[in-house]
Every structure is written in structure tokens, then in C-alpha cells.
Coordinates of C-alpha atoms in Angstrom, one line a residue:
X29 CA -0.1 0.2 0.2
X30 CA 1.6 3.4 0.1
X31 CA 0.2 6.4 1.4
X32 CA -2.0 8.6 0.8
X33 CA -2.0 12.0 -1.4
X34 CA -3.2 10.2 -5.5
X35 CA -1.2 8.2 -4.7
X36 CA -2.4 7.5 -1.7
X37 CA -4.7 4.7 -0.1
X38 CA -5.0 1.2 -0.6
X39 CA -6.3 -0.7 -3.2
X40 CA -8.8 -4.0 -2.3
X41 CA -8.6 -6.8 -4.1
X42 CA -12.7 -7.8 -3.8
X43 CA -14.5 -7.7 -6.2
X44 CA -17.2 -4.6 -7.4
X45 CA -20.2 -4.9 -10.1
X46 CA -19.4 -3.8 -13.8
X47 CA -21.3 -2.8 -16.0
X48 CA -20.8 -3.8 -19.9
X49 CA -17.9 -2.4 -22.1
X50 CA -19.0 -1.5 -25.6
X51 CA -18.8 -2.8 -28.4
X52 CA -15.6 -1.2 -30.3
X53 CA -17.3 -0.9 -33.5
X54 CA -18.3 2.3 -35.4
X55 CA -17.5 3.2 -38.4
X56 CA -16.8 7.0 -39.3
X57 CA -19.1 9.4 -40.5
X58 CA -19.1 12.9 -40.4
X59 CA -19.9 15.3 -38.8
X60 CA -17.0 15.3 -35.6
X61 CA -17.4 17.4 -32.6
X62 CA -15.3 18.8 -30.0
X63 CA -15.9 20.5 -27.3
X64 CA -14.5 24.0 -26.4
X65 CA -10.9 24.9 -25.4
X66 CA -10.3 25.1 -22.4
X67 CA -9.1 28.0 -19.8
X68 CA -6.4 26.6 -17.9
X69 CA -3.1 28.1 -19.3
X70 CA 0.4 27.8 -18.3
X71 CA 2.4 30.3 -16.4
X72 CA 6.0 30.7 -14.9
X73 CA 5.6 29.1 -12.2
X74 CA 6.3 32.1 -8.6
X75 CA 6.7 29.0 -6.6
X76 CA 10.1 27.8 -7.1
X77 CA 8.4 24.3 -8.3
X78 CA 9.6 23.9 -12.6
X79 CA 6.8 24.7 -14.4
X80 CA 4.3 23.0 -16.8
X81 CA 6.0 23.7 -20.0
X82 CA 4.1 23.5 -23.4
X83 CA 2.8 21.9 -25.7
X84 CA 4.5 20.0 -29.1
X85 CA 3.8 17.6 -31.9
X86 CA 5.0 14.4 -31.0
X87 CA 7.2 11.5 -33.3
X88 CA 5.7 9.2 -35.2
X89 CA 2.2 8.9 -36.3
X90 CA -1.5 10.4 -35.1
X91 CA -3.0 7.0 -34.1
X92 CA -2.9 4.5 -32.1
X93 CA -5.1 1.6 -31.5
X94 CA -5.7 3.0 -27.7
X95 CA -4.4 6.9 -26.5
X96 CA -4.2 7.3 -23.0
X97 CA -5.2 10.5 -21.3
X98 CA -2.2 11.4 -18.4
X99 CA 0.8 8.6 -17.4
X100 CA -0.4 8.9 -13.6
X101 CA 0.2 4.9 -12.5
X102 CA -2.9 3.9 -13.4
X103 CA -2.3 5.5 -16.9
X104 CA 0.9 3.9 -17.1
X105 CA -1.0 0.7 -16.0
X106 CA -3.3 1.0 -18.1
X107 CA -0.9 1.6 -20.8
X108 CA 1.5 -1.4 -21.1
X109 CA -0.5 -4.0 -20.0
X110 CA -2.1 -3.7 -22.5
X111 CA 0.9 -2.9 -24.6
X112 CA 2.2 -5.9 -23.2
X113 CA -1.1 -7.9 -25.1
X114 CA 0.1 -6.1 -28.9
X115 CA -1.5 -3.0 -28.2
X116 CA -0.7 -0.2 -30.1
X117 CA -0.9 2.6 -27.6
X118 CA 0.0 6.0 -26.7
X119 CA -0.1 7.5 -23.6
X120 CA -0.2 11.9 -23.7
X121 CA 1.3 13.8 -20.4
X122 CA 0.5 17.5 -20.5
X123 CA 3.7 17.9 -18.2
X124 CA 7.5 17.5 -19.2
X125 CA 7.8 14.5 -16.9
X126 CA 6.0 11.6 -16.1
X127 CA 3.8 9.9 -13.8
X128 CA 1.0 12.3 -12.1
X129 CA 0.3 12.7 -9.1
X130 CA 3.5 10.1 -8.8
X131 CA 5.9 12.1 -10.5
X132 CA 9.2 12.9 -9.4
X133 CA 11.3 16.0 -9.8
X134 CA 15.0 17.8 -9.0
X135 CA 16.5 21.2 -7.9
X136 CA 19.9 21.9 -7.0
X137 CA 21.0 17.8 -7.2
X138 CA 17.6 17.6 -4.9
X139 CA 15.1 15.0 -5.4
X140 CA 12.0 15.3 -4.8
X141 CA 9.2 13.4 -4.1
X142 CA 5.7 14.9 -5.3
X143 CA 2.9 11.8 -3.5
X144 CA 3.5 8.8 -2.3
X145 CA 6.3 7.3 -1.0
X146 CA 4.8 4.7 2.7
X147 CA 4.4 1.2 0.3
X148 CA 4.3 -2.0 0.8
X149 CA 3.7 -5.2 -0.9
X150 CA 6.5 -5.1 -3.8
X151 CA 8.1 -7.5 -3.7
X152 CA 5.2 -9.5 -3.5
X153 CA 3.6 -12.0 -5.6
X154 CA 1.0 -14.4 -6.4
X155 CA -2.9 -14.4 -6.8
X156 CA -3.3 -11.8 -3.3
X157 CA -0.3 -9.5 -4.7
X158 CA 0.0 -5.7 -4.4
X159 CA -2.6 -5.7 -7.5
X160 CA 1.3 -2.7 -8.8
X161 CA 3.3 -5.4 -8.0
X162 CA 1.2 -7.6 -10.0
X163 CA 1.3 -5.1 -13.2
X164 CA 5.1 -5.1 -12.6
X165 CA 5.0 -8.4 -12.5
X166 CA 3.7 -9.1 -15.6
X167 CA 5.8 -6.8 -17.5
X168 CA 9.0 -8.6 -16.0
X169 CA 10.0 -4.9 -14.2
X170 CA 11.6 -5.3 -11.0
X171 CA 12.3 -2.3 -8.5
X172 CA 15.2 -2.8 -5.9
X173 CA 13.5 -1.2 -2.6
X174 CA 14.9 -0.5 0.8
X175 CA 13.0 -1.6 3.3
X176 CA 11.9 -1.3 6.7
X177 CA 9.8 -1.5 10.2
X178 CA 8.5 1.6 12.2
X179 CA 8.2 5.1 11.7
X180 CA 7.6 8.0 14.2
X181 CA 4.0 9.1 15.9
X182 CA 3.3 12.3 17.1
X183 CA 0.0 13.0 18.9
X184 CA -1.4 14.8 21.5
X185 CA 0.0 12.0 24.4
X186 CA 3.1 11.6 23.7
X187 CA 5.2 10.6 21.6
X188 CA 6.9 7.3 20.6
X189 CA 7.4 4.8 17.1
X190 CA 4.9 2.5 15.9
X191 CA 6.5 0.0 14.9
X192 CA 4.5 -2.7 12.8
X193 CA 3.9 -6.5 13.6
X194 CA 1.4 -8.3 15.8
X195 CA 3.1 -7.9 18.7
X196 CA 4.5 -4.7 19.3
X197 CA 1.8 -2.0 18.4
X198 CA 0.7 -4.1 22.1
X199 CA 3.6 -1.7 24.0
X200 CA 2.0 1.2 22.6
X201 CA -1.3 0.6 24.4
X202 CA 0.5 0.3 27.5
X203 CA 1.6 3.6 27.4
X204 CA -0.7 5.6 25.5
X205 CA -4.4 3.8 26.2
X206 CA -7.1 3.0 28.7
X207 CA -7.5 -0.7 30.3
X208 CA -9.0 -2.9 28.3
X209 CA -7.9 -1.2 25.4
X210 CA -4.9 -4.6 25.3
X211 CA -7.7 -6.8 25.3
X212 CA -9.1 -4.7 22.4
X213 CA -6.4 -4.6 20.0
X214 CA -6.7 -8.5 20.0
X215 CA -10.4 -9.0 20.2
X216 CA -10.7 -6.7 16.3
X217 CA -6.9 -8.5 15.6
X218 CA -8.9 -12.0 16.0
X219 CA -12.3 -11.0 14.1
X220 CA -11.0 -9.2 11.4
X221 CA -7.2 -11.4 10.0
X222 CA -8.9 -14.7 9.3
X223 CA -11.1 -11.5 6.5
X224 CA -8.2 -11.0 5.1
X225 CA -7.9 -14.0 2.5
X226 CA -11.6 -12.8 1.2
X227 CA -10.8 -9.9 1.2
X228 CA -7.8 -10.9 -0.6
X229 CA -9.5 -13.9 -2.9
X230 CA -9.3 -12.3 -6.4
X231 CA -6.5 -11.4 -7.8
X232 CA -6.9 -7.6 -9.3
X233 CA -5.6 -8.5 -12.5
X234 CA -8.1 -11.5 -13.2
X235 CA -10.9 -8.2 -13.3
X236 CA -12.6 -6.7 -15.9
X237 CA -15.1 -4.3 -16.9
X238 CA -17.3 -7.5 -18.6
X239 CA -18.6 -10.8 -18.5
X240 CA -15.2 -11.8 -19.8
X241 CA -15.3 -11.6 -15.7
X242 CA -17.1 -14.8 -14.8
X243 CA -14.1 -16.6 -16.9
X244 CA -10.6 -14.7 -16.1
X245 CA -11.5 -14.4 -12.2
X246 CA -15.3 -16.7 -11.2
X247 CA -14.3 -19.6 -12.3
X248 CA -11.5 -19.3 -12.8
X249 CA -10.8 -18.3 -8.8
X250 CA -15.0 -19.7 -6.9
X251 CA -12.6 -23.0 -5.2
X252 CA -10.2 -20.5 -3.9
X253 CA -12.7 -18.6 -2.5
X254 CA -15.1 -20.7 -1.4
X255 CA -12.9 -23.2 0.3
X256 CA -12.0 -19.9 3.2
X257 CA -15.3 -19.3 3.9
X258 CA -16.3 -22.7 4.5
X259 CA -11.9 -23.0 6.9
X260 CA -13.8 -19.6 8.2
X261 CA -17.3 -21.7 9.0
X262 CA -20.2 -20.1 9.4
X263 CA -19.0 -16.8 11.9
X264 CA -16.2 -16.0 9.9
X265 CA -18.7 -16.4 6.9
X266 CA -21.2 -13.8 8.1
X267 CA -18.3 -11.0 9.1
X268 CA -17.7 -12.1 5.6
X269 CA -20.4 -10.1 4.4
X270 CA -19.8 -7.0 6.4
X271 CA -16.6 -6.8 3.3
X272 CA -18.7 -4.2 1.2
X273 CA -20.4 -2.4 4.6
X274 CA -17.7 0.3 6.7
X275 CA -15.4 -0.6 8.7
X276 CA -17.3 1.7 11.9
X277 CA -19.2 -1.4 11.7
X278 CA -17.8 -3.9 12.5
X279 CA -15.8 -2.1 14.9
X280 CA -18.8 -1.0 16.9
X281 CA -20.1 -5.2 16.9
X282 CA -17.1 -5.5 18.1
X283 CA -18.2 -3.0 21.2
X284 CA -14.6 -1.4 21.1
X285 CA -14.3 1.7 22.9
X286 CA -10.7 2.8 23.8
X287 CA -10.5 6.3 23.2
X288 CA -6.4 5.6 21.7
X289 CA -7.7 3.0 20.0
X290 CA -10.6 4.3 17.9
X291 CA -8.7 7.7 16.9
X292 CA -5.7 4.9 15.8
X293 CA -7.8 3.4 13.4
X294 CA -10.2 6.8 12.2
X295 CA -6.0 8.0 11.7
X296 CA -4.7 4.3 9.7
X297 CA -8.3 5.4 7.5
X298 CA -8.3 8.4 6.7
X299 CA -4.6 7.5 5.5
X300 CA -5.0 5.3 3.6
X301 CA -8.2 6.9 2.4
X302 CA -8.9 10.6 2.8
X303 CA -11.9 9.7 5.5
X304 CA -12.6 7.5 8.7
X305 CA -13.6 4.3 9.7
X306 CA -17.5 5.9 8.8
X307 CA -16.4 5.9 5.2
X308 CA -14.1 3.0 4.9
X309 CA -14.8 -0.8 3.1
X310 CA -14.1 -2.8 5.5
X311 CA -11.9 -4.6 3.0
X312 CA -10.2 -2.3 2.5
X313 CA -9.0 -2.2 5.8
X314 CA -9.2 -5.6 6.2
X315 CA -6.2 -5.9 3.2
X316 CA -4.5 -3.2 4.8
X317 CA -4.5 -5.3 8.6
X318 CA -2.8 -8.4 7.0
X319 CA 0.1 -5.9 5.4
X320 CA 1.1 -4.8 8.4
X321 CA -0.2 -6.4 11.4
X322 CA 1.0 -9.9 11.1
X323 CA 4.2 -11.5 11.8
X324 CA 7.7 -11.6 8.5
X325 CA 5.9 -7.5 7.9
X326 CA 7.2 -4.6 6.7
X327 CA 7.7 -1.1 4.3
X328 CA 9.2 -0.4 1.7
X329 CA 11.0 3.2 -0.2
X330 CA 11.5 2.4 -3.7
X331 CA 15.8 2.8 -4.0
X332 CA 15.8 6.6 -6.2
X333 CA 13.1 7.5 -5.1
X334 CA 9.1 6.8 -5.5
X335 CA 9.6 8.0 -9.2
X336 CA 11.7 4.9 -9.5
X337 CA 8.2 3.1 -9.4
X338 CA 7.4 5.6 -12.3
X339 CA 10.4 5.3 -14.7
X340 CA 9.7 0.5 -14.3
X341 CA 5.9 0.9 -16.2
X342 CA 7.4 3.8 -18.6
X343 CA 10.6 0.7 -19.0
X344 CA 7.5 -1.7 -19.1
X345 CA 5.5 0.6 -21.9
X346 CA 8.6 0.8 -23.6
X347 CA 9.7 -2.7 -23.8
X348 CA 6.5 -3.5 -25.5
X349 CA 6.1 -1.1 -27.6
X350 CA 4.4 1.3 -26.1
X351 CA 4.4 5.6 -27.1
X352 CA 4.9 7.8 -23.9
X353 CA 4.5 11.5 -25.7
X354 CA 5.0 14.0 -22.1
X355 CA 4.5 17.9 -23.6
X356 CA 1.6 16.8 -24.7
X357 CA -1.1 18.6 -23.2
X358 CA -5.2 17.2 -24.5
X359 CA -7.3 20.0 -24.5
X360 CA -10.9 18.3 -25.8
X361 CA -11.7 14.4 -26.6
X362 CA -13.2 13.7 -30.1
X363 CA -16.6 12.9 -30.9
X364 CA -17.6 12.0 -33.8
X365 CA -21.3 10.0 -34.0
X366 CA -21.1 9.9 -30.8
X367 CA -17.8 8.1 -30.5
X368 CA -15.0 9.0 -28.5
X369 CA -12.4 8.3 -31.8
X370 CA -9.3 10.5 -30.8
X371 CA -8.3 14.1 -29.5
X372 CA -6.8 16.9 -30.6
X373 CA -4.1 18.6 -28.9
X374 CA -3.8 22.4 -27.6
X375 CA -1.7 22.8 -30.7
X376 CA -4.4 21.5 -33.4
X377 CA -3.6 18.3 -34.6
X378 CA -5.5 15.3 -34.5
X379 CA -4.7 11.9 -32.9
X380 CA -7.2 9.0 -33.8
X381 CA -7.6 6.3 -31.9
X382 CA -8.5 2.9 -33.1
X383 CA -10.4 1.6 -30.3
X384 CA -10.7 3.4 -27.7
X385 CA -9.9 6.4 -25.5
X386 CA -9.3 6.1 -21.9
X387 CA -8.7 8.9 -20.1
X388 CA -6.6 8.6 -16.5
X389 CA -7.3 11.8 -15.8
X390 CA -9.6 13.3 -12.3
X391 CA -13.9 12.5 -13.4
X392 CA -14.4 16.0 -13.4
X393 CA -11.7 16.3 -15.6
X394 CA -12.8 14.2 -17.7
X395 CA -15.9 15.6 -18.3
X396 CA -14.3 18.8 -19.2
X397 CA -12.6 17.2 -21.9
X398 CA -16.0 15.7 -23.5
X399 CA -18.0 18.7 -26.0
X400 CA -21.2 18.6 -23.8
X401 CA -24.2 17.9 -26.2
X402 CA -22.7 14.4 -26.0
X403 CA -22.9 14.0 -22.3
X404 CA -26.3 12.7 -20.8
X405 CA -27.2 15.0 -18.7
X406 CA -28.0 12.1 -16.0
X407 CA -24.5 11.4 -16.1
X408 CA -22.8 14.9 -16.2
X409 CA -24.8 15.1 -13.0
X410 CA -23.4 12.7 -11.1
X411 CA -20.5 13.4 -11.6
X412 CA -21.4 17.5 -10.5
X413 CA -22.3 16.9 -7.3
X414 CA -19.9 13.4 -6.1
X415 CA -18.0 15.4 -3.6
X416 CA -14.7 16.4 -3.7
X417 CA -11.6 15.2 -1.0
X418 CA -10.5 18.7 -0.1
X419 CA -6.6 19.3 -1.0
X420 CA -2.8 19.5 0.1
X421 CA -0.1 22.8 1.1
X422 CA 2.7 21.0 0.6
X423 CA 7.3 21.5 1.8
X424 CA 10.0 20.1 0.2
X425 CA 13.0 20.8 1.5
X426 CA 17.0 20.5 1.0
X427 CA 19.1 21.5 3.7
X428 CA 22.6 19.9 4.8
X429 CA 22.2 17.3 7.7
X430 CA 24.7 18.2 10.3
X431 CA 22.6 18.6 13.5
X432 CA 20.0 17.5 13.1
X433 CA 19.2 14.0 15.1
X434 CA 20.6 11.2 13.9
X435 CA 18.3 8.4 14.1
X436 CA 15.9 9.8 11.8
X437 CA 13.9 7.7 10.9
X438 CA 12.4 8.3 7.3
X439 CA 8.8 8.8 8.4
X440 CA 6.8 10.9 10.8
X441 CA 3.5 11.6 11.2
X442 CA 1.7 14.4 13.4
X443 CA -1.4 15.2 15.0
X444 CA -2.3 17.9 16.6
X445 CA -5.2 17.2 17.9
X446 CA -7.8 14.1 17.8
X447 CA -10.5 15.6 19.2
X448 CA -11.1 18.2 16.1
X449 CA -10.7 14.5 13.7
X450 CA -8.4 13.9 12.2
X451 CA -10.2 14.9 8.6
X452 CA -9.7 18.5 10.6
X453 CA -7.2 21.3 7.8
X454 CA -4.4 22.3 9.8
X455 CA -3.9 19.3 12.1
X456 CA -2.3 16.8 10.9
X457 CA 0.8 16.5 8.6
X458 CA 3.3 13.7 7.0
X459 CA 6.6 13.8 6.6
X460 CA 9.3 12.2 4.9
X461 CA 12.6 11.7 4.6
X462 CA 14.0 9.9 2.5
X463 CA 17.1 10.6 1.2
X464 CA 17.4 8.1 5.0
X465 CA 16.8 5.4 3.6
X466 CA 18.2 5.9 -0.5
X467 CA 20.9 9.1 0.6
X468 CA 21.6 9.5 -4.1
X469 CA 17.9 11.4 -3.4
X470 CA 20.7 13.9 -2.2
X471 CA 23.7 15.6 -2.6
X472 CA 26.5 13.9 0.4
X473 CA 25.5 15.3 4.6
X474 CA 22.7 16.0 3.0
X475 CA 18.7 15.9 2.9
X476 CA 14.6 15.8 1.2
X477 CA 12.1 15.8 3.4
X478 CA 8.6 16.1 2.0
X479 CA 5.6 17.1 4.3
X480 CA 2.2 18.5 3.7
X481 CA -1.6 18.2 4.8
X482 CA -2.9 15.0 3.4
X483 CA -6.3 16.7 1.5
X484 CA -7.0 18.5 5.0
X485 CA -6.9 21.9 2.8
X486 CA -9.4 23.2 2.1
X487 CA -10.2 24.9 -1.9
X488 CA -11.8 28.4 -1.0
X489 CA -9.6 29.6 0.9
X490 CA -7.6 29.4 -2.4
X491 CA -9.8 30.0 -5.1
X492 CA -9.3 32.9 -7.1
X493 CA -5.9 35.2 -5.7
X494 CA -3.3 35.5 -7.7
X495 CA -0.6 33.4 -7.2
X496 CA 2.1 36.3 -7.2
X497 CA -0.1 39.0 -5.5
X498 CA 1.3 39.2 -1.3
X499 CA -2.3 38.7 -0.1
X500 CA -0.9 34.4 -1.8
X501 CA 2.7 35.6 -0.6
X502 CA 0.6 36.2 3.4
X503 CA -1.5 33.7 3.0
X504 CA 0.9 31.0 1.9
X505 CA 3.2 31.4 5.0
X506 CA 0.4 31.0 7.1
X507 CA -0.8 27.9 6.3
X508 CA 2.8 27.2 5.9
X509 CA 3.7 27.1 9.3
X510 CA 2.2 23.8 10.6
X511 CA 3.7 22.0 8.3
X512 CA 7.2 24.0 9.2
X513 CA 6.3 23.5 13.4
X514 CA 5.7 19.3 12.8
X515 CA 9.9 20.0 11.2
X516 CA 11.0 20.8 13.8
X517 CA 9.4 18.9 16.7
X518 CA 10.7 15.9 14.5
X519 CA 14.0 17.1 13.4
X520 CA 15.5 18.8 16.3
X521 CA 16.8 21.6 18.0
X522 CA 19.1 21.3 15.0
X523 CA 16.7 22.1 12.3
X524 CA 17.2 25.5 11.1
X525 CA 13.7 26.6 8.7
X526 CA 16.9 29.9 8.0
X527 CA 19.4 27.3 6.7
X528 CA 17.3 25.5 3.9
X529 CA 18.5 25.0 0.3
X530 CA 15.7 24.5 -1.0
X531 CA 11.9 25.4 0.0
X532 CA 8.9 24.9 -1.9
X533 CA 6.3 25.5 -0.5
X534 CA 3.6 24.2 -2.5
X535 CA -1.3 25.5 -1.8
X536 CA -4.2 23.8 -3.4
X537 CA -3.0 25.7 -6.9
X538 CA 0.0 24.4 -6.8
X539 CA -1.7 21.0 -7.0
X540 CA -4.5 22.2 -9.3
X541 CA -2.3 23.6 -12.0
X542 CA 1.1 21.3 -12.0
X543 CA -0.8 18.2 -11.5
X544 CA -4.6 19.5 -13.2
X545 CA -6.6 18.7 -10.8
X546 CA -10.0 20.5 -10.8
X547 CA -9.5 22.3 -7.3
X548 CA -7.1 20.5 -6.6
X549 CA -8.9 17.8 -5.4
X550 CA -7.4 14.3 -3.5
X551 CA -9.9 12.8 -4.9
X552 CA -13.8 11.6 -4.4
X553 CA -15.7 11.7 -1.2
X554 CA -16.9 8.9 -1.4
X555 CA -18.4 7.1 1.9
X556 CA -18.2 3.5 1.9
X557 CA -22.3 2.8 2.7
X558 CA -23.5 5.6 0.5
X559 CA -21.8 5.5 -2.3
X560 CA -20.1 3.4 -5.3
X561 CA -16.3 4.4 -7.5
X562 CA -17.8 4.9 -10.6
X563 CA -17.1 2.1 -12.9
X564 CA -15.0 2.3 -15.8
X565 CA -17.3 2.8 -18.8
X566 CA -18.7 5.6 -19.6
X567 CA -22.1 7.0 -22.2
X568 CA -19.9 7.6 -24.8
X569 CA -18.4 4.7 -26.6
X570 CA -15.3 3.9 -27.0
X571 CA -14.8 6.1 -24.2
X572 CA -13.0 4.6 -21.0
X573 CA -11.9 6.3 -17.7
X574 CA -9.1 3.9 -14.6
X575 CA -7.4 6.2 -12.5
X576 CA -8.4 7.2 -8.6
X577 CA -12.6 8.2 -9.1
X578 CA -13.4 4.9 -10.7
X579 CA -12.8 1.2 -8.8
X580 CA -11.8 1.0 -6.7
X581 CA -11.1 4.2 -5.7
X582 CA -8.1 6.6 -4.1
X583 CA -4.3 5.3 -3.8
X584 CA -2.0 3.6 -5.4
X585 CA -3.0 -0.1 -5.6
X586 CA -6.4 0.6 -6.3
X587 CA -5.3 3.1 -9.7
X588 CA -2.7 0.1 -10.5
X589 CA -5.1 -2.7 -10.1
X590 CA -8.0 0.8 -11.3
X591 CA -5.6 0.8 -15.3
X592 CA -5.5 -2.6 -15.0
X593 CA -8.9 -3.2 -14.9
X594 CA -9.9 -1.1 -18.5
X595 CA -6.8 -3.2 -19.8
X596 CA -8.2 -6.7 -19.8
X597 CA -11.5 -5.2 -20.7
X598 CA -10.0 -3.4 -23.7
X599 CA -8.8 -7.9 -24.9
X600 CA -10.2 -10.6 -25.8
X601 CA -10.8 -13.5 -22.6
X602 CA -8.1 -15.8 -24.0
X603 CA -5.7 -13.1 -24.1
X604 CA -6.2 -12.3 -20.5
X605 CA -6.3 -15.7 -19.9
X606 CA -3.0 -16.1 -21.5
X607 CA -1.6 -12.9 -19.4
X608 CA -2.9 -14.9 -16.2
X609 CA -1.2 -18.5 -16.6
X610 CA 2.4 -16.0 -17.7
X611 CA 2.0 -14.5 -14.4
X612 CA 1.2 -17.5 -12.3
X613 CA -2.5 -16.3 -10.8

């Protein structure tokens, strides 16, 4: 799994309700419909971050079997797998570097992660592996990682080194929780860990968005799923029916009352999916518990930074003759005779898609790429009424390691006030110092750091501000102070913010501009039990979507799974089964 930031969250391997994909057969007729020109202009960066660059015409033929809009993790997984399926694939990326919210960038020899940094499961293999690990396995790409098992936690009660695994957390409970906390935590683990077999029964790589799923997933894995239910017994099988319900229902049914435990589980849920336990699927939390609280578990960080994940996917794409075109901003999706037939780039160039267009943009940004007259009103209204997670504040620092605490770890989580809730703005700060495990990310004797408020910064505070104005600069200084204080707490008294060699403050406007995210949002704020993430087909034939606006939802494993599902759905069942056989799942 991966900690938040588009990129954060954890995908479940549980099946979903799908809508059959549309047929690819189309007949070219006129007229052709284009959406209106976007007003998303590019400007020189005023905050030190590398600026996006203008569109240029890409080399090669202006057509492909499948065109993918955006090179986020979901788009790259989709494109690379389609190339592996011998499809002619072209991935179009507006930025000058791939990766979307997971891209990396370099300033003054400091190499920064822009998004996810807390990972696990990259080295897992087989049916229950992390979805991204399954995709990399299918592409025959490896991802060397450093391993570790803890992160620092700073909470109102104090601070402690939190270790993953089945037993260490009990020591923290003895110090910070009530007298019944150990018993309640054990009760929780005993109730949910047996359910992990059911939660992980269907490999994400086996799922597709049409009735072929009955062959690739249903018939293939039904025996193991039934066996897992039988092993759980009647009570366990009954509990498995709660996998698609909010995790809070399991907590409440167990009678867990200790405030520390409930706060802690709320924090984990929020870090994974942007909602607390009353909004996250039980399957997601159970998957996470099975990853973090089993014997021998560990966390992983890719050597050379999270950009190495993107590099591995790009290598896989190009290995199978897929194409990636950077600085290729898609202005609109071209719809002809009711079908998506290609895209128009900012420079006016038309690129034809012979089979499909796949959007890795958010649901709101995808809607803005479409001609309004071809979008069914109910579909448009559903997207417009879907609630959004808030945005982010970011702090990227490059600094000298001298004077900083010698036992510095890679990850730190700061919670200022439990009473306000983990989803309150300016209350939770996440800090990553990846140069602790991958020293090549910073010059010798230096560190690179990324701190952020995880999807809790209200866009309304920033909307309409001129990024060059004094008002904007003053608000940046005010709203970033909570991150500076968290960093100073984590790094110790030897750290001096004035001596940082690189200081970058990002706001929701930065997030909106660089990642082309509507209102800078982290993604849809869809609560379990009250709604579900959309499938991958759209009312426009030959137009599909992947990424964090689709099932399974937000987070690196989830978006990897979404990209795989779309890729699988665009090829025959026999091709899909051949890939599963080749990967050994």
C-alpha cells in the first residue's frame, strides 16, 4: 500500500459490480464534435517548483489503437499492460515528466517525491500480491527497495516509534491507551485477520469490466474463495458479508470503546482513503491490517525515490513498443457519431484512436474534455454532485544533515488534536525524509524532505487568488506554518529552517496547476455504504476511465488495479487468461 497523496490509499482485491464495456465497432461519419477550448493556461512558476511546459507535436504517427490521457500510475499501468497485450498504445502527458501525482522532480541536485512515499507489498507475488506488484510482474520489471518496519508518531499523548507486526503495538497501547485497550486490540485482530483471505481472494489482475470476468475471475478463483469461506466457519462467513460495508460497523459490533484505539484506526483509515472508519470499506482496512500486522511484515521504499516506480512502468510500456509523449496537452476528446474517436492537442493536432480513448484524469477533468452536447445529463449531474476530498499544502525542503537527530527515520506523522478529528484542516501533517534510506536523493551529507497536510486543505481559501499577489504569499506563509512546526518537532532542535538550501511551499493552486486536478482535489469523497466508486466505462462508446475516480478508488494499489481492469477489458478473454497463466496467478 502507499500513504496518501493520489497515490495514497490502498486498493482492495474484492470484486465489484461492473457495467459491460461497449463494443469497439464504429463507423466513421460526420459531423465531428469538439469540446470548447480550455482556459487552463500555463505560466511561469512563482513558488520555485519546475514549471509545466507548452505542448509540442510528438514524433510518430498521429494514431494508435488506444490513446491514454495522462501518465499517472493508473494510466501507465493501463498503457503498459495493453502494450504487453500487443496493442498499439500512445500515452499523452501534458507535463514534461511522467507520473502524475507520483512524479518526481529535481532542484539543486535534490530529488523530490511529489506524492506517495509509504509503500508495502512490492516484493509480493502470487494471487494475493499488491496490484502494482502484479502489474510489474506482468511487465517483467523489478523494483529494488529498502525495507524498514517503523515510523515516528507524534500525538497529543506523546511521541513513540510505531512498529508494524503482530505484537509491538501492544507496548504502545500499554503506554498511551486505557486499561482495556490491549484486550480490545486483540479482539479486533482476531475478528478481522481471518477475513483477509476473503478480502484478497480475487487478484486484481484477474478482473475485467465485462462478462468475461466470469471466466477470468469467477471460474478461475471460485474454488479458493469457497474454500476460504469454509475454513472461516459460519461466524467468519457471516463476517465476510461486511467486507463491502463501512469498517466502523465492525468496530461497533465488537464493542470497541477505547478512545485511543478508535482514534488510531480512524487515522489509519484516513491515511489510506481520505475518510474515517465510517466511510472506508471494511475490505480495504482488512487488507491493510493483513499487510501491517502479520508476522514478518515490512514497509518498503523504492531505491532512487518513488519516481523509480514510474520509471519501471515506463520501461515496461516501451519494452512492448508502447509510446509515451510528454508535453502533449489534450485539449479535448473528439466525439464523432456519438463515439470517442481520438483527441485534439493544444496545438490543434488531431490524434486518432482506432479502438478506444482512456482518460486517466479525474472524473471532473474528464467531463471538461467532452463536448457538453454529447454527455447525457444524468451522467453529467452525477459527476458534478460527487463530493470531493479537499486539497493539500506541501513543503519540500533540501537541507544539511549536520545537527539533525542521528536516529532520524524516514516517516513521521503528527496529529495535533484528536478532538478536532483526523480529517480537520491543519491538524495532521505527514513527513517523509526518503534520503534516510536512499541517500542518492540528496547531495552528500544532505537530506531531502516532503511534508504535507493530507487532503485537508480547503480550496475555497485559495480560489481566485493571484499567485503573484502579496495576499497569496501571506496566506502561503500562514498556512504552511503548521508544516514547519511539525518538521521542527520531527528533526529536533538542531534543524534551522533558515539554513535550508531548498524551500518550496505548495498550495491547492499548485496542486491544481501542476497535476491538472479539478480544484486541486485528492479525489472523490465517496463514503462506503453511501455510494460506490464508478466503473470504468462511460456513456460515450469507446471512452473509458481509470485512476482514482473509478473503482477501487484512491491510492497507489487502487489506481494500479483500475488501470489493469481497463486494459484487461480491452482485449479478448483468451488473451487475458494467457497473461494470468504467464504471471502464474
